[in-house]
Short mmCIF file of C-alpha atoms in Angstrom, two decimals:
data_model
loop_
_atom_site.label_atom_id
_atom_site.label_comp_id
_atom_site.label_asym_id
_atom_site.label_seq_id
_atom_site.Cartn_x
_atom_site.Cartn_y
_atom_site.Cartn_z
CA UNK A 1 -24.26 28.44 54.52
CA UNK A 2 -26.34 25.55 52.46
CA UNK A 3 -26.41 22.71 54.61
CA UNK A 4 -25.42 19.38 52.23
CA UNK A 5 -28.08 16.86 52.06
CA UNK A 6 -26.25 13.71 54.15
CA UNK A 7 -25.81 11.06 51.61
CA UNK A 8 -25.00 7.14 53.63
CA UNK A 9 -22.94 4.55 51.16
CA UNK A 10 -23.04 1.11 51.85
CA UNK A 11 -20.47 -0.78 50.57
CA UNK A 12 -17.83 -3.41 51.35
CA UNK A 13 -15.78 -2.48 48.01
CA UNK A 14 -13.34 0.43 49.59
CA UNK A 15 -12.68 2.87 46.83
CA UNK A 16 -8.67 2.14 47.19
CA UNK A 17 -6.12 0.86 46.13
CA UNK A 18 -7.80 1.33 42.85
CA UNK A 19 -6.15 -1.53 40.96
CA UNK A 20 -9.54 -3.11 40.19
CA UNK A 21 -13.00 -1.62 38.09
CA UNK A 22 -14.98 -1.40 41.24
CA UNK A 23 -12.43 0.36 43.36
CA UNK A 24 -12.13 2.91 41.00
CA UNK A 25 -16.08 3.38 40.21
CA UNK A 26 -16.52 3.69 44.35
CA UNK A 27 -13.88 6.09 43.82
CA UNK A 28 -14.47 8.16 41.53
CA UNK A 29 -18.38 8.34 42.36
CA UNK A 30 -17.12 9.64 45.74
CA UNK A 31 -15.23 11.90 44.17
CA UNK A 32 -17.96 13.70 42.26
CA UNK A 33 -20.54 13.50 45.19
CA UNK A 34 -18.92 14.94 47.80
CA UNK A 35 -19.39 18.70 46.07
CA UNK A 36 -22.98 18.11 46.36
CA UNK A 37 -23.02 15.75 49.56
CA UNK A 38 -22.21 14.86 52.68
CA UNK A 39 -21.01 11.88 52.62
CA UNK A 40 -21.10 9.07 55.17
CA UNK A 41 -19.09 5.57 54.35
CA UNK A 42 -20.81 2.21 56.14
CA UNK A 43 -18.51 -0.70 55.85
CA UNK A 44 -16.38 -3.46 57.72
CA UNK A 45 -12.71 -3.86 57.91
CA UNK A 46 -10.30 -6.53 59.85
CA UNK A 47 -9.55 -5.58 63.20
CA UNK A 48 -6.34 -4.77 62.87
CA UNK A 49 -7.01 -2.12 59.56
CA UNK A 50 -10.01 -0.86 60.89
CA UNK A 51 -7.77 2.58 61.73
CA UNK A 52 -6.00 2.52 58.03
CA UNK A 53 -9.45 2.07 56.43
CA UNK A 54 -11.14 4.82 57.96
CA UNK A 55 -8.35 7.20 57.70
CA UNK A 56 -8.53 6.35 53.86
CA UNK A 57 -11.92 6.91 53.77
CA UNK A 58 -11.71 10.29 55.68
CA UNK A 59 -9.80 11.28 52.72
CA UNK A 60 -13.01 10.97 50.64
CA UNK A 61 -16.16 11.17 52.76
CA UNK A 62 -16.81 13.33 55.53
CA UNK A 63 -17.38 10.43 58.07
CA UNK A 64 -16.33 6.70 58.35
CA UNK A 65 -18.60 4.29 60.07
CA UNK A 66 -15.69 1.08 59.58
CA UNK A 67 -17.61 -1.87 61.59
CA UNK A 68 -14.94 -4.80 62.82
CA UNK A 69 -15.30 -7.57 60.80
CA UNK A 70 -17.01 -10.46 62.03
CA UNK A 71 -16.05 -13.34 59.73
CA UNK A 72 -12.28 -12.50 59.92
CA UNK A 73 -12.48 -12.13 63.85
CA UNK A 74 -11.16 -15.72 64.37
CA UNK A 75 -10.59 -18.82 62.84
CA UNK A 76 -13.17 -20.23 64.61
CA UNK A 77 -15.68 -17.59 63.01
CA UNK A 78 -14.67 -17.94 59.88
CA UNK A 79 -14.75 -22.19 59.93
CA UNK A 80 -18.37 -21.22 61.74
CA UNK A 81 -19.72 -18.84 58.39
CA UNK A 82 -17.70 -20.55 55.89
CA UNK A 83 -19.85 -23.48 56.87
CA UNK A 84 -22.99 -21.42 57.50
CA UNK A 85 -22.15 -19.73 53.79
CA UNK A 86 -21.92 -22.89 52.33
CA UNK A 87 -25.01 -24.59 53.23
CA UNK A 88 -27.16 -21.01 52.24
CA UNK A 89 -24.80 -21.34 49.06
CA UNK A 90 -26.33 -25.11 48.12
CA UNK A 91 -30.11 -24.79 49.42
CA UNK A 92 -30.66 -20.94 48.15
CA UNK A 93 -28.16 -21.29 44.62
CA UNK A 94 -26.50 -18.15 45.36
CA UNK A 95 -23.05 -17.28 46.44
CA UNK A 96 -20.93 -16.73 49.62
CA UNK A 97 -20.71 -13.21 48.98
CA UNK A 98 -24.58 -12.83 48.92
CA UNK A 99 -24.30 -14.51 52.73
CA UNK A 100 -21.22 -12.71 54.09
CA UNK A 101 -22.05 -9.23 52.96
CA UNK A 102 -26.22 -9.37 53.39
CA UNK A 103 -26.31 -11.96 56.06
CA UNK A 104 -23.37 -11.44 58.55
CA UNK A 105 -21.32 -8.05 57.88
CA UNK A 106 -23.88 -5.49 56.48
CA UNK A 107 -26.95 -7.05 57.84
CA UNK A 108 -30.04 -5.32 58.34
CA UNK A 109 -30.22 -4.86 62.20
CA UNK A 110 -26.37 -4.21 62.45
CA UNK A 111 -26.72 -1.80 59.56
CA UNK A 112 -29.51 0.01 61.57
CA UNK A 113 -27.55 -0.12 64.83
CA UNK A 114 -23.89 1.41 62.99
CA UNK A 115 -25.74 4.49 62.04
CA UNK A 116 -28.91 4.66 65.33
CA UNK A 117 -29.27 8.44 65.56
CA UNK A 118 -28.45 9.84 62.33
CA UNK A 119 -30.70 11.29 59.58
CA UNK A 120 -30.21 10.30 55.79
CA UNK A 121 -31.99 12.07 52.52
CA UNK A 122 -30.42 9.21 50.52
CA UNK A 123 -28.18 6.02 50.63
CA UNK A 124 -25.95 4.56 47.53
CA UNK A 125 -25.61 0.78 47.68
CA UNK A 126 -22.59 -1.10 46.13
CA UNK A 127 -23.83 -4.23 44.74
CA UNK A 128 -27.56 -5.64 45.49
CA UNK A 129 -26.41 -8.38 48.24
CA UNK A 130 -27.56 -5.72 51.08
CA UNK A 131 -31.06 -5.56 49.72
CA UNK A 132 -32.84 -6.38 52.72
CA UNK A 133 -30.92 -3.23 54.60
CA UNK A 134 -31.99 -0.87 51.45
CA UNK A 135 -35.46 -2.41 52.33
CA UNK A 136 -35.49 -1.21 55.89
CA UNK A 137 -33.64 1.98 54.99
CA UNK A 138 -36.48 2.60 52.22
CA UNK A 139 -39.15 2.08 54.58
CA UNK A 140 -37.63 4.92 56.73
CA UNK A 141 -38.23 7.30 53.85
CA UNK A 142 -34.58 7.48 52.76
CA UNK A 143 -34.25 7.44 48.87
CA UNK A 144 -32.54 4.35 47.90
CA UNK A 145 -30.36 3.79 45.01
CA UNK A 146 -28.19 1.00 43.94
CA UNK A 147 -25.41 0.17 41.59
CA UNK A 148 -25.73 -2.52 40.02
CA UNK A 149 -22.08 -3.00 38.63
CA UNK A 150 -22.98 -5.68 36.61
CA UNK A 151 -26.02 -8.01 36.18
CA UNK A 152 -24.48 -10.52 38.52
CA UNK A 153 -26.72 -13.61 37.16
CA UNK A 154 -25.15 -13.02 33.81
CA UNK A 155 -21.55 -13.19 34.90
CA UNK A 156 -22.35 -15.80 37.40
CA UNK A 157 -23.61 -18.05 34.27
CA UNK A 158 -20.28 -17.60 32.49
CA UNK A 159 -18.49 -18.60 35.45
CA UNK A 160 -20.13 -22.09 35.15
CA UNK A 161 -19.25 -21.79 31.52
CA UNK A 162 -15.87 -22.07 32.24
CA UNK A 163 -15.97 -25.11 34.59
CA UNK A 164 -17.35 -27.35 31.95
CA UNK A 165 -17.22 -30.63 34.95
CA UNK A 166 -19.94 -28.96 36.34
CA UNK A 167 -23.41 -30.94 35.02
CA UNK A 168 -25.37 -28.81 32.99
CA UNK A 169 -28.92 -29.71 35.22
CA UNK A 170 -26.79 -28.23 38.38
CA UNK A 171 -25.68 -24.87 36.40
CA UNK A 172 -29.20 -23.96 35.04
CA UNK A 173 -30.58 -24.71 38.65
CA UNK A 174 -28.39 -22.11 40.75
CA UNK A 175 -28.36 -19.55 37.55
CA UNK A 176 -31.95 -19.27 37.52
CA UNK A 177 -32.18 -19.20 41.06
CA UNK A 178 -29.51 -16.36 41.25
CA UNK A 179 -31.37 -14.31 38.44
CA UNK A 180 -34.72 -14.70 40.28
CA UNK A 181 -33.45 -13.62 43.62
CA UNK A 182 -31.16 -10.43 41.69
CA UNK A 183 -34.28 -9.18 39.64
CA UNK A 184 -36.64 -9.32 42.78
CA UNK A 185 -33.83 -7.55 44.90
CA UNK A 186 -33.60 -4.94 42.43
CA UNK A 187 -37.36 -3.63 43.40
CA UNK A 188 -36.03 -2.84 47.47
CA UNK A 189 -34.56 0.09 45.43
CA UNK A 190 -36.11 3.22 44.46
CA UNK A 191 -33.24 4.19 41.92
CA UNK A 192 -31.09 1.67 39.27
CA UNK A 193 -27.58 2.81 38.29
CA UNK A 194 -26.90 0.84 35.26
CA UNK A 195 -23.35 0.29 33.84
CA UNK A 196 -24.04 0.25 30.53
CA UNK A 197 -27.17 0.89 28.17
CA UNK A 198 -28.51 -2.50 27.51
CA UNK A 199 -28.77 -3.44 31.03
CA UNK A 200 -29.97 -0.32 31.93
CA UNK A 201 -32.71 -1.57 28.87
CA UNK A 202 -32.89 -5.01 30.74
CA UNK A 203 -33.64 -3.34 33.93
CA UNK A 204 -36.77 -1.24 33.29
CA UNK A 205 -37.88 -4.18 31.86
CA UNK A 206 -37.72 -6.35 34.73
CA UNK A 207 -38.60 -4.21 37.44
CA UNK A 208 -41.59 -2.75 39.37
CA UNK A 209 -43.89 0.54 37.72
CA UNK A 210 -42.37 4.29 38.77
CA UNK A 211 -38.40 3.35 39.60
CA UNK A 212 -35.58 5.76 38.58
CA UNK A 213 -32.63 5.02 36.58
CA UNK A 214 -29.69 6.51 35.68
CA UNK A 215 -27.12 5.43 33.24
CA UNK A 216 -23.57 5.65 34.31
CA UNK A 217 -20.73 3.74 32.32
CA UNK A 218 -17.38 3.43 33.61
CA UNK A 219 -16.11 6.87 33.55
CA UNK A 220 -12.07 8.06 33.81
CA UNK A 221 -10.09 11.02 34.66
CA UNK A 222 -8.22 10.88 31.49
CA UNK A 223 -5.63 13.26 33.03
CA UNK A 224 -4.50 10.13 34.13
CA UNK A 225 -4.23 8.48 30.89
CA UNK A 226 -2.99 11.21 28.91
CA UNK A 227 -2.76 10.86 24.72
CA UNK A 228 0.57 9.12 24.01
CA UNK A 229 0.45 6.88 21.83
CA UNK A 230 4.21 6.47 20.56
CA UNK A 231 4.10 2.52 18.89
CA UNK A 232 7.18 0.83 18.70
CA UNK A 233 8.61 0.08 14.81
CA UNK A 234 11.08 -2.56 15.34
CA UNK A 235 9.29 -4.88 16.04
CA UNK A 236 6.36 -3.37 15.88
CA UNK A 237 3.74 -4.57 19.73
CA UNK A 238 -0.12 -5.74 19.72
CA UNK A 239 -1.10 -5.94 23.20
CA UNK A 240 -4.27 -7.89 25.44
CA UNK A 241 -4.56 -6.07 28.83
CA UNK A 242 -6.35 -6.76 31.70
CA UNK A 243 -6.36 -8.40 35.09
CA UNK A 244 -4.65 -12.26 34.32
CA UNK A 245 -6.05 -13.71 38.19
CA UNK A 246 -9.56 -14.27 36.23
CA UNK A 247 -10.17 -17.60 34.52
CA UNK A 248 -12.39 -15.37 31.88
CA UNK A 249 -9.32 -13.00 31.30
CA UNK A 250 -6.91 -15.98 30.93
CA UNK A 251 -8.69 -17.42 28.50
CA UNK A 252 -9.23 -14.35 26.83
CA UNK A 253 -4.92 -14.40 26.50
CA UNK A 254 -4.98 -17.43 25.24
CA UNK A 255 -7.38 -17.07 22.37
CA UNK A 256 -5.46 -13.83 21.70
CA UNK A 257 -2.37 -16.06 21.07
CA UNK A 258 -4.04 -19.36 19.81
CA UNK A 259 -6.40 -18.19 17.39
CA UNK A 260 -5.89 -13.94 16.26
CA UNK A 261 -2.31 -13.96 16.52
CA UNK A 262 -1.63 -16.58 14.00
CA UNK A 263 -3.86 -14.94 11.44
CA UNK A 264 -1.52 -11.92 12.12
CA UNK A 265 1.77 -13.79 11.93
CA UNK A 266 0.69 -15.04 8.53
CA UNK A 267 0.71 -11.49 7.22
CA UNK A 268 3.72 -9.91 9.57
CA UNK A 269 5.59 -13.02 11.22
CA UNK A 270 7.78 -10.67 13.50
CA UNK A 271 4.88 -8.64 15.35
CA UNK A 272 5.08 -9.37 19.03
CA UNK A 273 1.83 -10.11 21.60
CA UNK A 274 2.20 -8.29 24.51
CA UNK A 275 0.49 -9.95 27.82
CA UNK A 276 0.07 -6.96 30.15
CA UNK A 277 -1.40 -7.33 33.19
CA UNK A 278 -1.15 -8.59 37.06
CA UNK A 279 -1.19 -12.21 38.58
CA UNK A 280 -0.47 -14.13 35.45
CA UNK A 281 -0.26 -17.43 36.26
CA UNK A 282 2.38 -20.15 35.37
CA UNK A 283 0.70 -21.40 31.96
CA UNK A 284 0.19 -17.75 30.71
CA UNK A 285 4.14 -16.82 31.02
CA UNK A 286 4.78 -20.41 29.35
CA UNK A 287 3.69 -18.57 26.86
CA UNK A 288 7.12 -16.42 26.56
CA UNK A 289 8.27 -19.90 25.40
CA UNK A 290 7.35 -18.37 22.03
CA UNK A 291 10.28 -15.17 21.70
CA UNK A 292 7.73 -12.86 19.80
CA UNK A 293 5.14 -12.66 23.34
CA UNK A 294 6.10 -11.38 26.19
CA UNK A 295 4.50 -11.52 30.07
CA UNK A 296 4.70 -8.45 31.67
CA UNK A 297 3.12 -9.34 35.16
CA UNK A 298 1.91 -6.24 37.18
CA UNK A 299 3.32 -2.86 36.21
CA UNK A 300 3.00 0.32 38.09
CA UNK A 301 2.52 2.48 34.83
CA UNK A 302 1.02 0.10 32.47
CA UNK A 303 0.62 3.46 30.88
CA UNK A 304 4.24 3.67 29.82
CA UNK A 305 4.09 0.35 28.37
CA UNK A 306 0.73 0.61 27.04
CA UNK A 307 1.41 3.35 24.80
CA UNK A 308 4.28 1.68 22.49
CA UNK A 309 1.59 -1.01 21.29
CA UNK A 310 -0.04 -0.30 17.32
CA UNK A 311 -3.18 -1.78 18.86
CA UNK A 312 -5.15 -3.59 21.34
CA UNK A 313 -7.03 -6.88 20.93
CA UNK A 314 -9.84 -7.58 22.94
CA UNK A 315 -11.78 -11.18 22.67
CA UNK A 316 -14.26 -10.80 25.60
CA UNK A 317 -17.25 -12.98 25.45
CA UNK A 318 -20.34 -12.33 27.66
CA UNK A 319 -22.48 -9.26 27.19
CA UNK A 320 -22.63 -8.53 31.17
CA UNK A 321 -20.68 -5.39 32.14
CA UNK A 322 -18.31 -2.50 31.23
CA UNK A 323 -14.68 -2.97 30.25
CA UNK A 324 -12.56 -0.18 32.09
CA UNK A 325 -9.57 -1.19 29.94
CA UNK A 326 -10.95 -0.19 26.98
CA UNK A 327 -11.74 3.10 27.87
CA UNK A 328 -8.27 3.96 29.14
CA UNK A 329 -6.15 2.37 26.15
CA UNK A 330 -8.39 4.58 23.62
CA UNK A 331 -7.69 7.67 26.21
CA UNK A 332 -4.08 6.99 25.43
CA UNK A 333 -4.75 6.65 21.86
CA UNK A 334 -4.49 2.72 21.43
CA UNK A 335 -7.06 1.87 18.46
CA UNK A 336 -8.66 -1.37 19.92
CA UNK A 337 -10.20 -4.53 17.84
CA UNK A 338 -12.56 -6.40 20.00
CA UNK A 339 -15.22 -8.93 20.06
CA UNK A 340 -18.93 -7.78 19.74
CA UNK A 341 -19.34 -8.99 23.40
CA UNK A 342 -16.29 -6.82 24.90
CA UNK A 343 -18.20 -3.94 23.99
CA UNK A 344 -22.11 -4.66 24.12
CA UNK A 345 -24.19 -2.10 25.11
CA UNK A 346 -21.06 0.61 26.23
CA UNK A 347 -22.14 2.95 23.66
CA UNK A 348 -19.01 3.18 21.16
CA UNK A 349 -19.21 4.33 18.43
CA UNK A 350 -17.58 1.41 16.02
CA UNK A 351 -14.83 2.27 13.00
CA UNK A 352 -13.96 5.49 15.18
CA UNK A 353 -10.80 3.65 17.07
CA UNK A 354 -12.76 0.79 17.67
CA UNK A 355 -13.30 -2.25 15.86
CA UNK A 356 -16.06 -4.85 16.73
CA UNK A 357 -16.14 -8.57 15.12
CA UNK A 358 -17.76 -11.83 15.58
CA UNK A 359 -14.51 -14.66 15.38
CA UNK A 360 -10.83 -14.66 16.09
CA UNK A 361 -10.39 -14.85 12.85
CA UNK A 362 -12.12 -11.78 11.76
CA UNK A 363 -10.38 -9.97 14.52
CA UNK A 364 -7.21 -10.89 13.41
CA UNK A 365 -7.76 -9.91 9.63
CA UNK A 366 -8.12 -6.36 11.22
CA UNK A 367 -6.02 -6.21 12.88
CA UNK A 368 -3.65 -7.17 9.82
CA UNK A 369 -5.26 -4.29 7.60
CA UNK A 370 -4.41 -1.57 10.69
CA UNK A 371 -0.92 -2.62 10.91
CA UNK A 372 -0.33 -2.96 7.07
CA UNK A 373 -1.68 0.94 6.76
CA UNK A 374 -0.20 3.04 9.33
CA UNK A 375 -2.03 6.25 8.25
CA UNK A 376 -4.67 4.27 9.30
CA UNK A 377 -3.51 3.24 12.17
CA UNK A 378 -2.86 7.31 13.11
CA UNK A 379 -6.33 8.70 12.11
CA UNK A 380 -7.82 5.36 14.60
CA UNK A 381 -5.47 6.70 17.25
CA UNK A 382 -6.86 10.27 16.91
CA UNK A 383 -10.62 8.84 16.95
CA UNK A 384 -9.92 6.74 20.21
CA UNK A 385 -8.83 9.55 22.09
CA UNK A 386 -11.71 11.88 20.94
CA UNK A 387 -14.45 9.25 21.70
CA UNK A 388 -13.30 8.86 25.16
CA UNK A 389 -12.98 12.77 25.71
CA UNK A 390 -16.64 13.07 24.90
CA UNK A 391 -17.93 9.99 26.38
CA UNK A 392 -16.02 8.38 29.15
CA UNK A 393 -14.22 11.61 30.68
CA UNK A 394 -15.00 11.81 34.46
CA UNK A 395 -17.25 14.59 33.56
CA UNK A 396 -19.50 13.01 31.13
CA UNK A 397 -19.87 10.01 33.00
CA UNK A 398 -19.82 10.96 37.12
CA UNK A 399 -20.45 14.33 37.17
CA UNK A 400 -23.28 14.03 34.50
CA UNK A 401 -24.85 11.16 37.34
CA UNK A 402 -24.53 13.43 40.10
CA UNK A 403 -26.34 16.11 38.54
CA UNK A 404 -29.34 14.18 37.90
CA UNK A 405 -29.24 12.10 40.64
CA UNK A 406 -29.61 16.28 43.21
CA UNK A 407 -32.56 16.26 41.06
CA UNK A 408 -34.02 13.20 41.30
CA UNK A 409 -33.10 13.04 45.21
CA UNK A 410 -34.67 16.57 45.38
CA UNK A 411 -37.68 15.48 43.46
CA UNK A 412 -38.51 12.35 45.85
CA UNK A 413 -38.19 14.59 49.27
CA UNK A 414 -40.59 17.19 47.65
#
């Protein structure tokens, strides 16, 4: 019998419930390793769900290392390292994630101690915050390799963005010290796993001679989100989707109905704007003050709503990231008209179910034309689905990674 090289992941994103991007990209990376692996999960739970998390876990990896968690042991630890976080928040300019993950929960020497007396070819980081334990792990001769998710300094800079009180002197400051300390951390790494191409591009640009990469966009198992596109007629549904507990997404919504919707209304008064997504909050459903939108708030099956909609707008701005959504609306057929941003550097292919613009106002002219020509609107349908069969399935994206990444791993032991 081959004996599986043991592969350690360090993470404190669990790959479940699944309701948000990272969940499922821990997931389904889990799900395509363990053929080749044997897989070993590092991370902390609450006291009281340290038992549910590792029997979830089980279900995935071969062993569950689930440390208690120290910030949530008390109220008195968490007032002591929500003051500690705080302070390392204002003098370093990065955030209390950076302190509670790399700092406190997954630091180096209890990192070390969790897993004393067992051997590792390899370890796969979640996020760069536990740099300084890939460090120590890399200096043992394990091959380290991190996913980036996103470059963090970019989204952290649109964050500011959207609290305009903040002064301008006081943003630049903690962005370019975030951006210095992500692109240094990046080099305690042997291997990059980039979400998308151009910051796979901005990577190798910004980091030491000899590293690996790989190139791994947010992946599906379209089984999942199967083609049924069926659009409603009377009156005929444009949707925005995604997660409404973000200030980016909200604001998203609300260009969607300030700014494309009109220009759609001018040409076809009675199309509705669908809202679908979890945790809207009370001045997004105000919206339903208007009869022709409607709020949906979290659905099981967003599927089964999803696929009665003509199209999908999406006004992203900020070219950081991957958006999940996209994929799966096109995998049920939805043709999507987006902002240049939303889909920056994911690879689509444009006029082939998608549709990229500059302004709300160009987006909304499109959308017009699609809905005024529904042979269109069927042949865009058939082209979303195909481009996310051959470029987003869970076995172009995952399994493709894990193939290179036995030979790469194989490559550094020999």
């Amino acid at each position: 019998m081959t004996v599986k090289p043991r592969l350690l992941i360090v993470s404190l994103v669990h790959p479940f419930p699944r309701n948000a991007g990272q969940q499922q990209r821990v997931y389904y990376k889990l799900r395509a390793l363990r053929e080749d692996f044997r897989l070993v999960f590092l991370t902390v739970a609450p006291h009281a769900q340290q038992s549910e998390v590792q029997q979830k876990l089980l279900e995935l990896c071969d062993e569950a290392i689930v440390l208690p968690s120290i910030y949530t042991r008390s109220l008195l630890t968490r007032l002591i390292h929500k003051t500690a976080g705080t302070v390392f928040s204002l003098l370093t300019g990065l955030k209390f994630s950076n302190y509670l993950a790399g700092k406190v929960e997954l630091s180096p020497a209890r990192a070390a101690q969790a897993i004393a007396g067992r051997d590792f070819e390899a370890a796969l980081f979640e996020y760069w915050h536990t740099h300084e334990t890939a460090r120590l792990l890399g200096a043992r001769g394990i091959y380290t390799i991190l996913d980036m998710h996103d470059i963090l300094w970019r989204s952290y800079s649109r964050q500011f963005d959207l609290r305009p009180a903040i002064p301008a002197w006081y943003k630049n400051w903690r962005v370019h010290q975030y951006r210095h300390v992500e692109e240094l951390a990046w080099n305690d790494y042997h291997a990059l796993i980039a979400i998308n191409q151009d910051e796979l591009d901005y990577a190798r640009q910004h980091t030491r001679p000899g590293m690996d990469f790989f190139y791994v966009p947010m992946g599906t198992d379209i089984s999942l989100w199967p083609y049924s596109w069926d659009p409603a007629l009377s009156p005929r549904r444009v949707a925005f989707y995604a997660s409404l507990g973000s200030a980016h997404n909200q604001q998203d919504a609300l260009l969607c109905y300030r700014e494309i919707m009109p220009v759609v209304w001018q040409a076809f008064p009675e199309v509705e704007l669908w809202i679908v997504g979890s945790n809207p909050p009370d001045f997004i459903k105000a919206l339903e003050r208007d009869p022709r939108v409607h709020v949906t708030g979290f659905i099981e099956r967003p599927q089964d709503v999803l696929k009665n909609m003509s199209l999908i707008l999406c006004p992203w701005s900020g070219t950081y990231g991957f958006r999940s959504r996209v994929v799966e609306v096109m995998a049920l057929g939805l043709p999507v008209v987006a902002s240049l941003d939303a889909v920056h550097g994911m690879g689509f292919q444009t006029d082939e179910g998608i549709f990229t613009f500059k302004t709300a106002q160009e987006m909304g002219l499109q959308a017009a034309r699609l809905l005024a020509d529904e042979s269109a609107l069927q042949i865009q349908s058939r082209a979303a689905r195909r481009q996310v069969e051959e470029k987003f399935s869970f076995e172009a994206t995952y399994g493709r990674f894990v193939q290179e990444f036995v030979e790469r791993q194989e490559n550094y032991e020999s």
